[in-house]
Amino acid sequence: MKKVLVLTGGGDCPGLNAVIRGIAKRARQEEGWEVYGSIEAFNGVFREPQEIIKLTPDRTAGIHVKGGTILKTTNKGNPIKFPVEQPDGSIKFEDRSDDLVKKLKELGFDAVINIGGDGSQKISKALFDKGIPMIGVPKTIDNDLSATDMTFGFQTAVQIATDSLDRLVSTAESHYRVMIMEVMGRDAGWIALHTAVAGGAEICLIPEIPYDVKKLVERIDLRYNNGRGFVNIVIAEGAKAKEGTITSSEGSKGSEHVRLGGVAYQLSKQLKDAGCKAEIRETVLGHVQRGGTPSAFDRVLASMFGVKAFELVLEKNFGRMVALRNNSITSVSLDEATRESNFVKPNSDIVRGAKGLGISFGD
Ligand code: F6P
């Protein structure tokens, strides 16, 4: 029997289960293949005893409609920067990739499919360079991978954020308030931008375009007449004022990233300090954007990615990541996949279009 190992790494994302099911279903159409899953990214391989499960039809039936990942995930399992707790409680990062390569070879997998974002695909590339037959599948609600036109999960996150904004608009209007809604987007403002356009916000603040607080107050004032009016602001968690820093806290122990969140409160204070008279309320949307059932679009995209990933395995076309390009499901080298991020370009059509709708970016 030939064996393929599947795993999900980094933050979860609606559509992960649809990819897993797509791989398993396509593999069942071929003679002599078995599909396995490693629990919690590569941690399932590292653990003694190992946590690797066979992806039988029972385990994958109907999972495409479920949020999360049946294989669990972690952002503390990078084999190249593996967090190891020291006797004094501090964390030291160690390169355990050689150990992982050895274990994967001993287990005799004919291919490994790594479903994850940019960090995970850098791991795929490093393992491929060390001789592991790797295939990558891109995922992230942030849509910040440049090698694919879209990642699954993004559309679902935008829908959730838009539904929330619609609700905030009506209460903003009733109370003549400024509503600030914070969405995810550490370095890329795609969720904020699409949500602001879809929900009809007046202000959209993203990491790629630093904002001037005075200009925001001017935009807000334009919407008020004798204290009456309302404004909706969508802000990405990584957005920053032209002057000042963003709110972050230490990441959880063993995580490589600081944790963002709370920039809505910071903006609220900046607006008040700059003379904004209107009443302001803040909503931090957080992880609801990442949970729950994927949209139909994301189920389709994720399922197609799963099928394509297994077909690359069949072709022995390793060292590649599946991608959506010009409406085709195709693949790119892991090299290309990890070369650059997909940030919002300040002079792109969508930013100009948003400005054409009267949305201010505070620039
Ligand atoms: O997947 C990326 C992301 O959505 C970022 O926008 C956000 O900063 C991060 O996940 C939060 O992830 P967690 O709370 O799981 O560390």
PDB file of N, CA, C and O in Angstrom, residues 262-287:
ATOM      1  N   GLY A 262      -7.533  44.694  19.899  1.00  0.00           N
ATOM      2  CA  GLY A 262      -7.744  45.818  20.803  1.00  0.00           C
ATOM      3  C   GLY A 262      -7.485  47.157  20.153  1.00  0.00           C
ATOM      4  O   GLY A 262      -7.624  48.199  20.788  1.00  0.00           O
ATOM      5  N   VAL A 263      -7.126  47.134  18.884  1.00  0.00           N
ATOM      6  CA  VAL A 263      -6.832  48.387  18.197  1.00  0.00           C
ATOM      7  C   VAL A 263      -8.084  49.276  18.114  1.00  0.00           C
ATOM      8  O   VAL A 263      -7.984  50.504  18.052  1.00  0.00           O
ATOM      9  N   ALA A 264      -9.267  48.665  18.173  1.00  0.00           N
ATOM     10  CA  ALA A 264     -10.521  49.435  18.144  1.00  0.00           C
ATOM     11  C   ALA A 264     -10.586  50.381  19.344  1.00  0.00           C
ATOM     12  O   ALA A 264     -11.024  51.536  19.217  1.00  0.00           O
ATOM     13  N   TYR A 265     -10.153  49.911  20.500  1.00  0.00           N
ATOM     14  CA  TYR A 265     -10.176  50.748  21.713  1.00  0.00           C
ATOM     15  C   TYR A 265      -9.153  51.875  21.597  1.00  0.00           C
ATOM     16  O   TYR A 265      -9.372  52.990  22.049  1.00  0.00           O
ATOM     17  N   GLN A 266      -8.023  51.536  20.997  1.00  0.00           N
ATOM     18  CA  GLN A 266      -6.976  52.534  20.815  1.00  0.00           C
ATOM     19  C   GLN A 266      -7.464  53.643  19.877  1.00  0.00           C
ATOM     20  O   GLN A 266      -7.280  54.827  20.143  1.00  0.00           O
ATOM     21  N   LEU A 267      -8.133  53.229  18.799  1.00  0.00           N
ATOM     22  CA  LEU A 267      -8.663  54.206  17.846  1.00  0.00           C
ATOM     23  C   LEU A 267      -9.721  55.088  18.520  1.00  0.00           C
ATOM     24  O   LEU A 267      -9.753  56.301  18.316  1.00  0.00           O
ATOM     25  N   SER A 268     -10.557  54.477  19.331  1.00  0.00           N
ATOM     26  CA  SER A 268     -11.605  55.210  20.025  1.00  0.00           C
ATOM     27  C   SER A 268     -10.986  56.347  20.846  1.00  0.00           C
ATOM     28  O   SER A 268     -11.433  57.494  20.800  1.00  0.00           O
ATOM     29  N   LYS A 269      -9.920  56.033  21.552  1.00  0.00           N
ATOM     30  CA  LYS A 269      -9.244  57.039  22.383  1.00  0.00           C
ATOM     31  C   LYS A 269      -8.597  58.116  21.504  1.00  0.00           C
ATOM     32  O   LYS A 269      -8.716  59.308  21.786  1.00  0.00           O
ATOM     33  N   GLN A 270      -7.974  57.670  20.420  1.00  0.00           N
ATOM     34  CA  GLN A 270      -7.327  58.645  19.517  1.00  0.00           C
ATOM     35  C   GLN A 270      -8.367  59.637  18.981  1.00  0.00           C
ATOM     36  O   GLN A 270      -8.105  60.833  18.890  1.00  0.00           O
ATOM     37  N   LEU A 271      -9.557  59.114  18.620  1.00  0.00           N
ATOM     38  CA  LEU A 271     -10.604  59.991  18.069  1.00  0.00           C
ATOM     39  C   LEU A 271     -11.080  60.989  19.117  1.00  0.00           C
ATOM     40  O   LEU A 271     -11.230  62.178  18.833  1.00  0.00           O
ATOM     41  N   LYS A 272     -11.284  60.504  20.339  1.00  0.00           N
ATOM     42  CA  LYS A 272     -11.749  61.411  21.409  1.00  0.00           C
ATOM     43  C   LYS A 272     -10.680  62.471  21.683  1.00  0.00           C
ATOM     44  O   LYS A 272     -10.996  63.655  21.792  1.00  0.00           O
ATOM     45  N   ASP A 273      -9.419  62.016  21.765  1.00  0.00           N
ATOM     46  CA  ASP A 273      -8.330  62.971  22.035  1.00  0.00           C
ATOM     47  C   ASP A 273      -8.223  64.014  20.925  1.00  0.00           C
ATOM     48  O   ASP A 273      -7.788  65.139  21.163  1.00  0.00           O
ATOM     49  N   ALA A 274      -8.605  63.627  19.706  1.00  0.00           N
ATOM     50  CA  ALA A 274      -8.501  64.567  18.573  1.00  0.00           C
ATOM     51  C   ALA A 274      -9.769  65.406  18.418  1.00  0.00           C
ATOM     52  O   ALA A 274      -9.941  66.099  17.411  1.00  0.00           O
ATOM     53  N   GLY A 275     -10.674  65.318  19.369  1.00  0.00           N
ATOM     54  CA  GLY A 275     -11.828  66.221  19.375  1.00  0.00           C
ATOM     55  C   GLY A 275     -13.123  65.645  18.834  1.00  0.00           C
ATOM     56  O   GLY A 275     -14.073  66.393  18.602  1.00  0.00           O
ATOM     57  N   CYS A 276     -13.192  64.345  18.619  1.00  0.00           N
ATOM     58  CA  CYS A 276     -14.443  63.751  18.125  1.00  0.00           C
ATOM     59  C   CYS A 276     -15.495  63.828  19.241  1.00  0.00           C
ATOM     60  O   CYS A 276     -15.278  63.344  20.350  1.00  0.00           O
ATOM     61  N   LYS A 277     -16.615  64.470  18.932  1.00  0.00           N
ATOM     62  CA  LYS A 277     -17.643  64.710  19.956  1.00  0.00           C
ATOM     63  C   LYS A 277     -18.654  63.553  20.042  1.00  0.00           C
ATOM     64  O   LYS A 277     -19.326  63.379  21.052  1.00  0.00           O
ATOM     65  N   ALA A 278     -18.781  62.816  18.958  1.00  0.00           N
ATOM     66  CA  ALA A 278     -19.822  61.781  18.913  1.00  0.00           C
ATOM     67  C   ALA A 278     -19.520  60.661  19.911  1.00  0.00           C
ATOM     68  O   ALA A 278     -18.364  60.432  20.297  1.00  0.00           O
ATOM     69  N   GLU A 279     -20.578  59.982  20.303  1.00  0.00           N
ATOM     70  CA  GLU A 279     -20.406  58.820  21.194  1.00  0.00           C
ATOM     71  C   GLU A 279     -19.833  57.665  20.377  1.00  0.00           C
ATOM     72  O   GLU A 279     -20.266  57.418  19.254  1.00  0.00           O
ATOM     73  N   ILE A 280     -18.888  56.951  20.963  1.00  0.00           N
ATOM     74  CA  ILE A 280     -18.214  55.876  20.213  1.00  0.00           C
ATOM     75  C   ILE A 280     -18.397  54.549  20.943  1.00  0.00           C
ATOM     76  O   ILE A 280     -18.336  54.494  22.177  1.00  0.00           O
ATOM     77  N   ARG A 281     -18.628  53.502  20.184  1.00  0.00           N
ATOM     78  CA  ARG A 281     -18.657  52.153  20.757  1.00  0.00           C
ATOM     79  C   ARG A 281     -17.728  51.253  19.934  1.00  0.00           C
ATOM     80  O   ARG A 281     -17.564  51.453  18.736  1.00  0.00           O
ATOM     81  N   GLU A 282     -17.149  50.257  20.591  1.00  0.00           N
ATOM     82  CA  GLU A 282     -16.170  49.391  19.936  1.00  0.00           C
ATOM     83  C   GLU A 282     -16.641  47.932  19.954  1.00  0.00           C
ATOM     84  O   GLU A 282     -17.198  47.480  20.952  1.00  0.00           O
ATOM     85  N   THR A 283     -16.402  47.234  18.868  1.00  0.00           N
ATOM     86  CA  THR A 283     -16.690  45.795  18.798  1.00  0.00           C
ATOM     87  C   THR A 283     -15.455  45.101  18.229  1.00  0.00           C
ATOM     88  O   THR A 283     -14.984  45.477  17.154  1.00  0.00           O
ATOM     89  N   VAL A 284     -14.944  44.127  18.965  1.00  0.00           N
ATOM     90  CA  VAL A 284     -13.803  43.353  18.447  1.00  0.00           C
ATOM     91  C   VAL A 284     -14.353  41.990  18.040  1.00  0.00           C
ATOM     92  O   VAL A 284     -14.772  41.202  18.889  1.00  0.00           O
ATOM     93  N   LEU A 285     -14.366  41.737  16.742  1.00  0.00           N
ATOM     94  CA  LEU A 285     -15.046  40.535  16.241  1.00  0.00           C
ATOM     95  C   LEU A 285     -14.302  39.238  16.595  1.00  0.00           C
ATOM     96  O   LEU A 285     -14.918  38.224  16.874  1.00  0.00           O
ATOM     97  N   GLY A 286     -12.988  39.276  16.529  1.00  0.00           N
ATOM     98  CA  GLY A 286     -12.185  38.131  16.974  1.00  0.00           C
ATOM     99  C   GLY A 286     -12.438  36.842  16.225  1.00  0.00           C
ATOM    100  O   GLY A 286     -12.717  36.837  15.026  1.00  0.00           O
ATOM    101  N   HIS A 287     -12.419  35.754  16.976  1.00  0.00           N
ATOM    102  CA  HIS A 287     -12.369  34.429  16.338  1.00  0.00           C
ATOM    103  C   HIS A 287     -13.688  33.942  15.765  1.00  0.00           C
ATOM    104  O   HIS A 287     -13.690  32.881  15.129  1.00  0.00           O
TER     105      HIS A 287
END
